[in-house]
Amino acid sequence: MKKHLLFFLALLVCFSMIPQTSNAASQLNGFDSMNQIRDESQIIIVNNNGGIGAILTTYEKSNGEWRKALPTMSAVVGKSGISTKQKEGDGITPTGVYSLGTAFGWGEKPAGVKLPYRTTTANDYWIDDPASSDYNKWVTYNGNPNTRWNSYEILKQSLYKYAVAINYNTDPIVKGKGSAIFLHVWRSSTSPTAGCVALAEENVKKLLTWIDPAKKPIIVIGKTSQNNNLLNDHAEEAARQAVADAQIKANKLRGKYVASSVEEVALSPQFNSDYSVAKTAVLNAQTKINLLQSTKKHELQQGLDAVKPYQIRSAQFIDAVNYGKNEVEASRTSVYEFVQNDTFTPELVQSYHLLSVNIRKEELIIGKVYGSETRKYMAEALVKQAKIVRETVIYEVSIFELLNKINNLMAQNDQAAAFKELEKLDRLKHRAVEIKEAGNKLYPGKYPDLPSMKAFLETYEAETRSKLNE
């Protein structure tokens, strides 16, 4: 029995050492490049390994994980298989990654369809005549189509009872490169298309009700050996476009974070708007780069890093202005009200200390701002007046707090320490006179005498000395 138990335990240990694959990862069927996709949350993969048969698989991203959505479906493709489409009428289903367009059909619209849906009539055509300006477009025409076009698709027909346009060769439209690529109902499981992807009617309806334009669905058409590369290229291109967009928007911020006068220490609505747009663009580009697994990742990161400083410098400028205009100014105003009213209360002490904290924080924020000249004008615009107001009452607050300390020492029966602290009082009062005299020479009238505060503190001092001499 003991031998059997040891054998069973050994098996458990061995099994635990086998690498386990997560359920979410196993559902990707090897298409791991999906994990690089950020903007889209629905993917249709048409997988073909030769011939006209294909497997269609759907995936949906939820809570950051890709999972298989609908059951696997059989499909058929063009008579010439899946490849790079060369010309109109070559029978090739084009390899690539495409968005989806309008859903359409002459059958009753399935319940739950979220795509735009058009009911076709006998007058609806998709033009595949390369000589026409209508090439690869849906046209509704009441006349004789043969007099207008050399070639066209009649949209009200059995294969298009239910369909959705695949956005191939649409932006821009290149004449002769291929047109009218749809996902539609098949003739049969053994009948090829002229270049579209076709499925059983039931499965087309399932797809139409599953596809959600809000989730930016894409369709990937390729061979097993190609699809990961197609997804990779799609993610890489999305990142490249995002970096280019971030570069354009961040470049608009250049120079806006520099001030050459006090008046320029301000935020215009346009600057705020440009910064917000650039910040979003930079974050979007960075997120897409972070997801990449390709060799282009480093190159794209360098491109983004080249313009990130403009966004960062703007953020530091904006932070300094906002903190100065809001927090510092609010606390300066609070202290200044006591100065104007020449009133001393414990609330003044609280306001004074808050102002001191905000001044220190603002100086740290300004210290991160780009450019020494800009920092100089910021300090003058956002800190200077606050410092003057603080210095106006710095000694009044200091004397009050020293008298409080002396009274606390007396309450603890530490008379020796109280007398020692009292020796500092005369020096503090003398220094207060010197500071105000020097301040008024620099900024005339900014350092008032504050007689009511002085009287309050003199009374408090006299009471304290009297207690100490008892």
Tab-separated table of C-alpha atoms in Angstrom:
chain	number	residue	atom	x	y	z
A	1	MET	CA	0.000	0.000	0.000
A	2	LYS	CA	2.829	2.377	0.891
A	3	LYS	CA	4.515	1.711	-2.471
A	4	HIS	CA	1.281	2.512	-4.315
A	5	LEU	CA	0.937	5.790	-2.413
A	6	LEU	CA	4.504	6.826	-3.208
A	7	PHE	CA	3.957	6.035	-6.888
A	8	PHE	CA	0.760	8.119	-6.964
A	9	LEU	CA	2.510	11.074	-5.312
A	10	ALA	CA	5.339	10.834	-7.826
A	11	LEU	CA	2.829	11.028	-10.664
A	12	LEU	CA	1.252	14.136	-9.129
A	13	VAL	CA	4.646	15.842	-8.866
A	14	CYS	CA	5.483	15.047	-12.488
A	15	PHE	CA	2.109	16.308	-13.691
A	16	SER	CA	2.533	19.560	-11.760
A	17	MET	CA	5.827	20.187	-13.564
A	18	ILE	CA	4.173	20.088	-16.993
A	19	PRO	CA	3.647	23.686	-18.278
A	20	GLN	CA	-0.053	24.514	-18.211
A	21	THR	CA	-1.659	26.658	-20.895
A	22	SER	CA	-4.336	29.120	-19.839
A	23	ASN	CA	-7.817	28.599	-21.202
A	24	ALA	CA	-7.782	32.035	-22.825
A	25	ALA	CA	-4.452	31.374	-24.588
A	26	SER	CA	-5.565	27.946	-25.797
A	27	GLN	CA	-8.590	29.519	-27.495
A	28	LEU	CA	-6.390	31.593	-29.792
A	29	ASN	CA	-5.575	28.501	-31.880
A	30	GLY	CA	-2.021	29.712	-32.358
A	31	PHE	CA	-2.999	33.231	-33.476
A	32	ASP	CA	-1.060	34.831	-30.610
A	33	SER	CA	-0.504	38.040	-32.567
A	34	MET	CA	-4.070	38.943	-31.647
A	35	ASN	CA	-2.642	40.052	-28.312
A	36	GLN	CA	-1.010	42.993	-30.115
A	37	ILE	CA	-4.376	44.319	-31.273
A	38	ARG	CA	-5.664	47.239	-29.205
A	39	ASP	CA	-8.392	49.175	-31.000
A	40	GLU	CA	-10.500	46.269	-32.219
A	41	SER	CA	-12.436	43.936	-29.932
A	42	GLN	CA	-13.872	41.559	-32.564
A	43	ILE	CA	-11.861	39.587	-35.100
A	44	ILE	CA	-12.997	37.187	-37.810
A	45	ILE	CA	-10.250	34.907	-39.114
A	46	VAL	CA	-10.727	33.147	-42.457
A	47	ASN	CA	-8.110	30.416	-42.540
A	48	ASN	CA	-7.336	28.646	-45.829
A	49	ASN	CA	-4.617	26.116	-46.564
A	50	GLY	CA	-5.212	25.704	-50.294
A	51	GLY	CA	-8.178	25.044	-52.512
A	52	ILE	CA	-11.517	26.743	-52.009
A	53	GLY	CA	-12.334	25.482	-48.513
A	54	ALA	CA	-11.720	27.621	-45.463
A	55	ILE	CA	-12.400	27.718	-41.735
A	56	LEU	CA	-13.933	30.849	-40.259
A	57	THR	CA	-13.345	31.529	-36.563
A	58	THR	CA	-14.582	34.463	-34.503
A	59	TYR	CA	-12.852	36.036	-31.520
A	60	GLU	CA	-13.919	38.684	-29.040
A	61	LYS	CA	-11.918	40.584	-26.450
A	62	SER	CA	-13.415	40.876	-22.986
A	63	ASN	CA	-11.617	42.225	-19.913
A	64	GLY	CA	-8.399	42.404	-21.925
A	65	GLU	CA	-8.488	38.737	-23.047
A	66	TRP	CA	-9.272	37.334	-26.470
A	67	ARG	CA	-11.638	34.374	-26.497
A	68	LYS	CA	-13.351	32.358	-29.198
A	69	ALA	CA	-16.880	33.711	-29.712
A	70	LEU	CA	-19.064	31.632	-32.079
A	71	PRO	CA	-18.612	27.971	-33.061
A	72	THR	CA	-16.156	27.385	-35.916
A	73	MET	CA	-17.807	27.713	-39.356
A	74	SER	CA	-17.006	26.201	-42.741
A	75	ALA	CA	-16.559	28.656	-45.594
A	76	VAL	CA	-15.593	28.796	-49.244
A	77	VAL	CA	-13.420	31.344	-51.009
A	78	GLY	CA	-12.558	32.361	-54.571
A	79	LYS	CA	-12.030	29.796	-57.300
A	80	SER	CA	-8.343	30.805	-57.393
A	81	GLY	CA	-7.981	30.517	-53.621
A	82	ILE	CA	-6.623	33.099	-51.199
A	83	SER	CA	-3.723	35.245	-52.359
A	84	THR	CA	-2.702	38.784	-53.170
A	85	LYS	CA	-5.356	40.008	-55.555
A	86	GLN	CA	-3.903	41.216	-58.833
A	87	LYS	CA	-6.838	42.314	-60.976
A	88	GLU	CA	-10.584	42.400	-61.445
A	89	GLY	CA	-12.059	38.991	-62.228
A	90	ASP	CA	-9.034	36.883	-61.233
A	91	GLY	CA	-11.129	34.773	-58.844
A	92	ILE	CA	-8.799	35.448	-55.925
A	93	THR	CA	-10.010	36.184	-52.397
A	94	PRO	CA	-7.650	38.931	-51.227
A	95	THR	CA	-5.241	38.215	-48.393
A	96	GLY	CA	-5.194	40.889	-45.727
A	97	VAL	CA	-6.874	42.550	-42.773
A	98	TYR	CA	-10.000	44.560	-43.519
A	99	SER	CA	-12.732	46.433	-41.701
A	100	LEU	CA	-16.368	45.697	-42.449
A	101	GLY	CA	-18.867	47.921	-44.201
A	102	THR	CA	-22.624	47.874	-44.598
A	103	ALA	CA	-24.708	44.769	-44.038
A	104	PHE	CA	-27.351	44.213	-46.680
A	105	GLY	CA	-29.791	41.737	-48.146
A	106	TRP	CA	-33.276	41.174	-49.472
A	107	GLY	CA	-34.223	38.752	-46.713
A	108	GLU	CA	-35.918	39.959	-43.560
A	109	LYS	CA	-33.388	41.760	-41.376
A	110	PRO	CA	-32.282	39.347	-38.638
A	111	ALA	CA	-33.150	40.431	-35.113
A	112	GLY	CA	-30.223	41.930	-33.232
A	113	VAL	CA	-28.215	43.188	-36.229
A	114	LYS	CA	-26.137	46.161	-35.070
A	115	LEU	CA	-24.417	46.996	-38.352
A	116	PRO	CA	-26.049	49.508	-40.674
A	117	TYR	CA	-28.401	47.337	-42.767
A	118	ARG	CA	-29.781	48.117	-46.240
A	119	THR	CA	-32.611	46.193	-47.817
A	120	THR	CA	-31.783	45.689	-51.481
A	121	THR	CA	-34.100	46.285	-54.400
A	122	ALA	CA	-34.004	45.381	-58.092
A	123	ASN	CA	-32.375	48.761	-58.732
A	124	ASP	CA	-29.310	48.203	-56.508
A	125	TYR	CA	-25.960	47.378	-58.142
A	126	TRP	CA	-22.318	47.066	-57.111
A	127	ILE	CA	-20.165	48.260	-59.957
A	128	ASP	CA	-17.151	46.174	-61.038
A	129	ASP	CA	-16.494	47.988	-64.324
A	130	PRO	CA	-12.915	49.385	-64.070
A	131	ALA	CA	-13.697	51.971	-66.730
A	132	SER	CA	-16.488	53.529	-64.654
A	133	SER	CA	-16.223	56.303	-62.069
A	134	ASP	CA	-18.625	54.170	-60.027
A	135	TYR	CA	-16.064	51.357	-59.715
A	136	ASN	CA	-16.333	49.400	-56.450
A	137	LYS	CA	-19.355	51.414	-55.301
A	138	TRP	CA	-22.982	50.663	-54.507
A	139	VAL	CA	-25.232	52.513	-56.947
A	140	THR	CA	-29.026	52.639	-57.043
A	141	TYR	CA	-30.129	53.135	-60.650
A	142	ASN	CA	-33.606	52.953	-62.179
A	143	GLY	CA	-32.484	52.758	-65.820
A	144	ASN	CA	-30.987	50.001	-67.940
A	145	PRO	CA	-27.652	49.113	-66.273
A	146	ASN	CA	-26.219	47.734	-69.534
A	147	THR	CA	-26.237	51.194	-71.065
A	148	ARG	CA	-24.313	52.647	-68.145
A	149	TRP	CA	-21.768	49.967	-67.176
A	150	ASN	CA	-19.869	47.167	-68.850
A	151	SER	CA	-19.965	45.049	-65.706
A	152	TYR	CA	-21.893	45.088	-62.422
A	153	GLU	CA	-23.197	42.927	-59.610
A	154	ILE	CA	-26.947	42.705	-59.101
A	155	LEU	CA	-27.367	42.987	-55.351
A	156	LYS	CA	-30.838	41.486	-55.163
A	157	GLN	CA	-29.930	37.869	-55.857
A	158	SER	CA	-29.898	34.558	-53.954
A	159	LEU	CA	-26.208	34.748	-52.890
A	160	TYR	CA	-26.811	38.144	-51.339
A	161	LYS	CA	-29.920	37.283	-49.361
A	162	TYR	CA	-27.710	38.202	-46.397
A	163	ALA	CA	-24.289	39.793	-46.778
A	164	VAL	CA	-21.836	42.303	-45.414
A	165	ALA	CA	-19.321	44.321	-47.410
A	166	ILE	CA	-15.623	43.722	-46.759
A	167	ASN	CA	-13.773	47.011	-47.112
A	168	TYR	CA	-11.266	45.860	-49.713
A	169	ASN	CA	-9.889	48.434	-52.191
A	170	THR	CA	-11.981	51.231	-50.746
A	171	ASP	CA	-9.524	53.863	-49.490
A	172	PRO	CA	-8.405	54.734	-52.030
A	173	ILE	CA	-10.227	52.845	-54.758
A	174	VAL	CA	-7.745	51.587	-57.338
A	175	LYS	CA	-9.486	50.799	-60.597
A	176	GLY	CA	-8.999	47.227	-61.736
A	177	LYS	CA	-7.574	45.973	-58.442
A	178	GLY	CA	-10.765	44.150	-57.464
A	179	SER	CA	-14.247	45.014	-56.283
A	180	ALA	CA	-17.412	43.736	-54.624
A	181	ILE	CA	-15.696	41.603	-51.981
A	182	PHE	CA	-18.408	40.439	-49.601
A	183	LEU	CA	-19.095	37.924	-46.905
A	184	HIS	CA	-22.294	36.268	-48.186
A	185	VAL	CA	-24.414	33.129	-48.517
A	186	TRP	CA	-22.795	30.243	-50.424
A	187	ARG	CA	-24.194	28.234	-53.307
A	188	SER	CA	-22.927	25.121	-51.571
A	189	SER	CA	-20.001	23.940	-49.495
A	190	THR	CA	-18.218	22.839	-52.681
A	191	SER	CA	-18.935	25.854	-54.906
A	192	PRO	CA	-16.242	28.558	-55.046
A	193	THR	CA	-16.943	32.277	-55.118
A	194	ALA	CA	-15.672	34.882	-57.548
A	195	GLY	CA	-13.444	36.263	-54.785
A	196	CYS	CA	-15.742	36.663	-51.775
A	197	VAL	CA	-16.004	34.629	-48.578
A	198	ALA	CA	-19.220	32.587	-48.440
A	199	LEU	CA	-20.917	30.524	-45.732
A	200	ALA	CA	-24.173	28.714	-45.083
A	201	GLU	CA	-27.108	31.131	-44.750
A	202	GLU	CA	-27.588	30.219	-41.099
A	203	ASN	CA	-23.964	31.106	-40.321
A	204	VAL	CA	-24.102	34.412	-42.203
A	205	LYS	CA	-27.091	35.392	-40.060
A	206	LYS	CA	-25.210	34.376	-36.901
A	207	LEU	CA	-22.297	36.568	-37.927
A	208	LEU	CA	-24.552	39.515	-38.723
A	209	THR	CA	-26.122	39.403	-35.267
A	210	TRP	CA	-22.732	38.935	-33.548
A	211	ILE	CA	-20.819	41.711	-35.329
A	212	ASP	CA	-20.881	44.938	-33.340
A	213	PRO	CA	-19.549	48.079	-35.074
A	214	ALA	CA	-18.856	49.612	-31.646
A	215	LYS	CA	-16.204	46.903	-31.195
A	216	LYS	CA	-14.509	47.840	-34.493
A	217	PRO	CA	-14.618	44.356	-36.056
A	218	ILE	CA	-12.006	43.306	-38.595
A	219	ILE	CA	-11.701	40.272	-40.859
A	220	VAL	CA	-8.349	38.553	-41.415
A	221	ILE	CA	-8.086	36.513	-44.608
A	222	GLY	CA	-5.059	34.306	-45.158
A	223	LYS	CA	-3.389	30.955	-44.885
A	224	THR	CA	-2.442	29.421	-41.530
A	225	SER	CA	1.180	30.418	-42.047
A	226	GLN	CA	0.174	34.001	-42.870
A	227	ASN	CA	-2.460	35.001	-40.359
A	228	ASN	CA	-0.149	35.726	-37.423
A	229	ASN	CA	1.985	37.883	-39.710
A	230	LEU	CA	-1.110	39.664	-41.018
A	231	LEU	CA	-2.221	40.422	-37.472
A	232	ASN	CA	1.298	41.525	-36.589
A	233	ASP	CA	1.470	43.819	-39.630
A	234	HIS	CA	-1.953	45.258	-38.780
A	235	ALA	CA	-0.885	46.015	-35.193
A	236	GLU	CA	2.396	47.459	-36.429
A	237	GLU	CA	0.635	49.706	-38.930
A	238	ALA	CA	-1.838	50.867	-36.271
A	239	ALA	CA	1.102	51.718	-33.989
A	240	ARG	CA	2.891	53.521	-36.811
A	241	GLN	CA	-0.187	55.625	-37.545
A	242	ALA	CA	-0.643	56.327	-33.839
A	243	VAL	CA	2.971	57.505	-33.542
A	244	ALA	CA	2.578	59.727	-36.605
A	245	ASP	CA	-0.603	61.191	-35.114
A	246	ALA	CA	1.126	61.758	-31.758
A	247	GLN	CA	4.049	63.461	-33.506
A	248	ILE	CA	1.753	65.889	-35.323
A	249	LYS	CA	-0.233	66.736	-32.207
A	250	ALA	CA	2.725	66.942	-29.831
A	251	ASN	CA	4.616	69.199	-32.266
A	252	LYS	CA	1.787	71.738	-31.950
A	253	LEU	CA	2.862	72.226	-28.331
A	254	ARG	CA	6.387	73.328	-29.151
A	255	GLY	CA	7.154	76.700	-27.627
A	256	LYS	CA	3.815	77.001	-25.839
A	257	TYR	CA	5.474	76.010	-22.571
A	258	VAL	CA	7.915	78.947	-22.731
A	259	ALA	CA	7.284	82.367	-21.187
A	260	SER	CA	9.323	85.476	-21.988
A	261	SER	CA	7.319	87.758	-19.682
A	262	VAL	CA	5.050	87.608	-16.646
A	263	GLU	CA	2.058	88.146	-18.930
A	264	GLU	CA	2.868	84.945	-20.816
A	265	VAL	CA	2.543	82.860	-17.655
A	266	ALA	CA	-1.018	81.930	-18.609
A	267	LEU	CA	-3.049	79.147	-20.177
A	268	SER	CA	-5.142	79.821	-23.239
A	269	PRO	CA	-8.113	77.573	-24.065
A	270	GLN	CA	-6.296	76.577	-27.253
A	271	PHE	CA	-3.188	75.506	-25.331
A	272	ASN	CA	-5.263	73.439	-22.925
A	273	SER	CA	-7.101	71.837	-25.819
A	274	ASP	CA	-3.923	71.112	-27.789
A	275	TYR	CA	-2.318	69.600	-24.710
A	276	SER	CA	-5.291	67.357	-23.974
A	277	VAL	CA	-5.353	66.106	-27.574
A	278	ALA	CA	-1.585	65.517	-27.622
A	279	LYS	CA	-1.629	63.714	-24.282
A	280	THR	CA	-4.335	61.335	-25.505
A	281	ALA	CA	-2.449	60.729	-28.754
A	282	VAL	CA	0.845	60.025	-26.969
A	283	LEU	CA	-0.797	57.627	-24.498
A	284	ASN	CA	-2.579	55.843	-27.350
A	285	ALA	CA	0.650	55.453	-29.311
A	286	GLN	CA	2.560	54.249	-26.256
A	287	THR	CA	-0.072	51.633	-25.455
A	288	LYS	CA	0.058	50.288	-29.008
A	289	ILE	CA	3.857	50.183	-28.999
A	290	ASN	CA	3.831	48.330	-25.661
A	291	LEU	CA	1.678	45.581	-27.177
A	292	LEU	CA	3.943	45.062	-30.184
A	293	GLN	CA	6.117	41.987	-30.534
A	294	SER	CA	7.690	43.015	-33.837
A	295	THR	CA	11.166	44.210	-34.743
A	296	LYS	CA	9.726	47.664	-35.480
A	297	LYS	CA	8.930	48.240	-31.803
A	298	HIS	CA	12.242	49.965	-31.014
A	299	GLU	CA	12.069	52.200	-34.081
A	300	LEU	CA	8.511	53.289	-33.295
A	301	GLN	CA	9.439	53.945	-29.663
A	302	GLN	CA	12.249	56.221	-30.795
A	303	GLY	CA	9.808	58.131	-32.993
A	304	LEU	CA	7.450	58.659	-30.084
A	305	ASP	CA	10.234	59.509	-27.633
A	306	ALA	CA	11.327	62.322	-29.961
A	307	VAL	CA	8.106	64.271	-29.278
A	308	LYS	CA	7.270	63.154	-25.755
A	309	PRO	CA	9.315	66.026	-24.245
A	310	TYR	CA	6.899	68.582	-25.780
A	311	GLN	CA	3.962	66.917	-24.046
A	312	ILE	CA	5.866	66.539	-20.760
A	313	ARG	CA	7.105	70.159	-20.769
A	314	SER	CA	3.581	71.353	-21.498
A	315	ALA	CA	2.242	69.269	-18.620
A	316	GLN	CA	4.788	70.788	-16.237
A	317	PHE	CA	3.953	74.320	-17.408
A	318	ILE	CA	0.216	73.662	-17.031
A	319	ASP	CA	0.669	72.084	-13.592
A	320	ALA	CA	2.650	75.080	-12.361
A	321	VAL	CA	0.130	77.618	-13.640
A	322	ASN	CA	-2.879	75.701	-12.345
A	323	TYR	CA	-1.393	75.127	-8.900
A	324	GLY	CA	-0.279	78.736	-8.655
A	325	LYS	CA	-3.573	80.208	-9.862
A	326	ASN	CA	-5.689	77.891	-7.738
A	327	GLU	CA	-4.013	76.567	-4.579
A	328	VAL	CA	-1.410	79.269	-3.966
A	329	GLU	CA	-3.718	82.142	-4.865
A	330	ALA	CA	-6.541	80.795	-2.681
A	331	SER	CA	-4.294	80.491	0.376
A	332	ARG	CA	-2.686	83.890	-0.342
A	333	THR	CA	-6.140	85.482	-0.462
A	334	SER	CA	-7.066	83.847	2.836
A	335	VAL	CA	-4.029	85.287	4.631
A	336	TYR	CA	-4.398	88.665	2.906
A	337	GLU	CA	-7.922	89.046	4.313
A	338	PHE	CA	-6.441	88.970	7.833
A	339	VAL	CA	-3.857	91.549	6.772
A	340	GLN	CA	-6.502	93.841	5.291
A	341	ASN	CA	-8.662	93.543	8.419
A	342	ASP	CA	-5.633	93.747	10.736
A	343	THR	CA	-7.076	90.847	12.730
A	344	PHE	CA	-5.186	88.093	14.515
A	345	THR	CA	-6.949	84.773	15.228
A	346	PRO	CA	-5.859	81.133	15.400
A	347	GLU	CA	-7.357	80.771	11.889
A	348	LEU	CA	-4.674	83.157	10.620
A	349	VAL	CA	-2.009	80.760	11.895
A	350	GLN	CA	-3.636	77.867	10.030
A	351	SER	CA	-3.956	79.933	6.846
A	352	TYR	CA	-0.357	81.080	7.161
A	353	HIS	CA	0.974	77.526	7.397
A	354	LEU	CA	-1.165	76.366	4.471
A	355	LEU	CA	0.178	79.254	2.407
A	356	SER	CA	3.751	78.273	3.346
A	357	VAL	CA	3.143	74.672	2.281
A	358	ASN	CA	1.595	75.762	-1.018
A	359	ILE	CA	4.456	78.152	-1.758
A	360	ARG	CA	7.007	75.385	-1.187
A	361	LYS	CA	5.060	72.961	-3.358
A	362	GLU	CA	4.652	75.535	-6.118
A	363	GLU	CA	8.378	76.252	-6.084
A	364	LEU	CA	9.056	72.529	-6.504
A	365	ILE	CA	6.600	72.359	-9.414
A	366	ILE	CA	8.130	75.422	-11.058
A	367	GLY	CA	11.562	73.860	-10.580
A	368	LYS	CA	10.570	71.140	-13.061
A	369	VAL	CA	9.442	73.613	-15.734
A	370	TYR	CA	11.531	73.819	-18.893
A	371	GLY	CA	13.784	76.870	-19.254
A	372	SER	CA	15.411	79.074	-16.621
A	373	GLU	CA	13.815	82.253	-17.992
A	374	THR	CA	10.362	80.684	-17.912
A	375	ARG	CA	10.953	79.560	-14.330
A	376	LYS	CA	11.983	83.112	-13.395
A	377	TYR	CA	8.794	84.643	-14.800
A	378	MET	CA	6.679	81.907	-13.261
A	379	ALA	CA	8.124	82.586	-9.833
A	380	GLU	CA	7.371	86.273	-10.266
A	381	ALA	CA	3.835	85.689	-11.517
A	382	LEU	CA	2.768	82.841	-9.251
A	383	VAL	CA	4.851	83.016	-6.055
A	384	LYS	CA	6.124	86.540	-5.494
A	385	GLN	CA	2.890	88.126	-4.193
A	386	ALA	CA	2.166	85.092	-2.031
A	387	LYS	CA	5.607	85.362	-0.435
A	388	ILE	CA	5.103	89.070	0.276
A	389	VAL	CA	1.790	88.367	2.004
A	390	ARG	CA	3.347	85.534	3.997
A	391	GLU	CA	6.283	87.711	5.076
A	392	THR	CA	3.821	90.428	6.137
A	393	VAL	CA	2.678	88.241	9.045
A	394	ILE	CA	5.587	85.820	9.400
A	395	TYR	CA	6.813	87.401	12.649
A	396	GLU	CA	3.345	87.968	14.049
A	397	VAL	CA	2.657	84.250	13.622
A	398	SER	CA	6.125	83.332	14.940
A	399	ILE	CA	5.689	85.520	18.062
A	400	PHE	CA	2.231	84.037	18.700
A	401	GLU	CA	3.539	80.469	18.393
A	402	LEU	CA	6.528	81.255	20.646
A	403	LEU	CA	4.197	82.657	23.306
A	404	ASN	CA	2.046	79.515	22.979
A	405	LYS	CA	5.124	77.378	23.493
A	406	ILE	CA	6.130	79.355	26.594
A	407	ASN	CA	2.631	78.948	28.046
A	408	ASN	CA	2.721	75.218	27.373
A	409	LEU	CA	6.072	74.927	29.169
A	410	MET	CA	4.630	76.779	32.137
A	411	ALA	CA	1.659	74.419	32.170
A	412	GLN	CA	4.206	71.593	32.473
A	413	ASN	CA	5.918	73.437	35.359
A	414	ASP	CA	9.102	73.801	33.325
A	415	GLN	CA	9.840	77.392	34.274
A	416	ALA	CA	13.529	77.206	33.291
A	417	ALA	CA	12.710	76.210	29.726
A	418	ALA	CA	9.992	78.868	29.589
A	419	PHE	CA	12.438	81.618	30.623
A	420	LYS	CA	14.922	80.362	28.042
A	421	GLU	CA	12.320	80.600	25.278
A	422	LEU	CA	11.345	84.062	26.470
A	423	GLU	CA	14.886	85.255	25.704
A	424	LYS	CA	14.170	84.584	22.008
A	425	LEU	CA	11.169	86.884	22.023
A	426	ASP	CA	13.056	90.193	22.013
A	427	ARG	CA	15.306	89.003	19.189
A	428	LEU	CA	12.238	87.895	17.214
A	429	LYS	CA	10.486	91.237	17.688
A	430	HIS	CA	13.616	93.140	16.644
A	431	ARG	CA	13.989	91.001	13.546
A	432	ALA	CA	10.314	91.603	12.655
A	433	VAL	CA	10.898	95.376	12.551
A	434	GLU	CA	13.985	94.933	10.347
A	435	ILE	CA	12.156	92.662	7.867
A	436	LYS	CA	9.238	95.049	7.438
A	437	GLU	CA	11.548	98.019	6.949
A	438	ALA	CA	13.555	96.134	4.306
A	439	GLY	CA	10.395	94.861	2.649
A	440	ASN	CA	8.857	98.306	2.332
A	441	LYS	CA	12.002	99.603	0.687
A	442	LEU	CA	11.690	96.904	-1.999
A	443	TYR	CA	7.902	96.932	-2.255
A	444	PRO	CA	6.562	100.186	-0.786
A	445	GLY	CA	3.377	99.751	1.218
A	446	LYS	CA	3.359	95.947	0.990
A	447	TYR	CA	4.441	95.459	4.636
A	448	PRO	CA	1.940	97.405	6.798
A	449	ASP	CA	2.417	97.923	10.556
A	450	LEU	CA	-0.771	96.046	11.573
A	451	PRO	CA	-1.374	97.889	14.867
A	452	SER	CA	-4.338	95.707	15.959
A	453	MET	CA	-2.289	92.545	15.559
A	454	LYS	CA	0.574	94.243	17.407
A	455	ALA	CA	-1.736	95.216	20.283
A	456	PHE	CA	-3.149	91.694	20.503
A	457	LEU	CA	0.329	90.183	20.673
A	458	GLU	CA	1.539	92.774	23.232
A	459	THR	CA	-1.399	91.898	25.464
A	460	TYR	CA	-0.681	88.183	25.071
A	461	GLU	CA	3.010	88.819	25.866
A	462	ALA	CA	2.188	90.845	28.973
A	463	GLU	CA	-0.138	88.105	30.248
A	464	THR	CA	2.553	85.502	29.598
A	465	ARG	CA	5.281	87.474	31.401
A	466	SER	CA	2.954	88.072	34.313
A	467	LYS	CA	2.263	84.334	34.673
A	468	LEU	CA	5.941	83.541	34.386
A	469	ASN	CA	6.882	85.972	37.158
A	470	GLU	CA	4.249	84.727	39.583
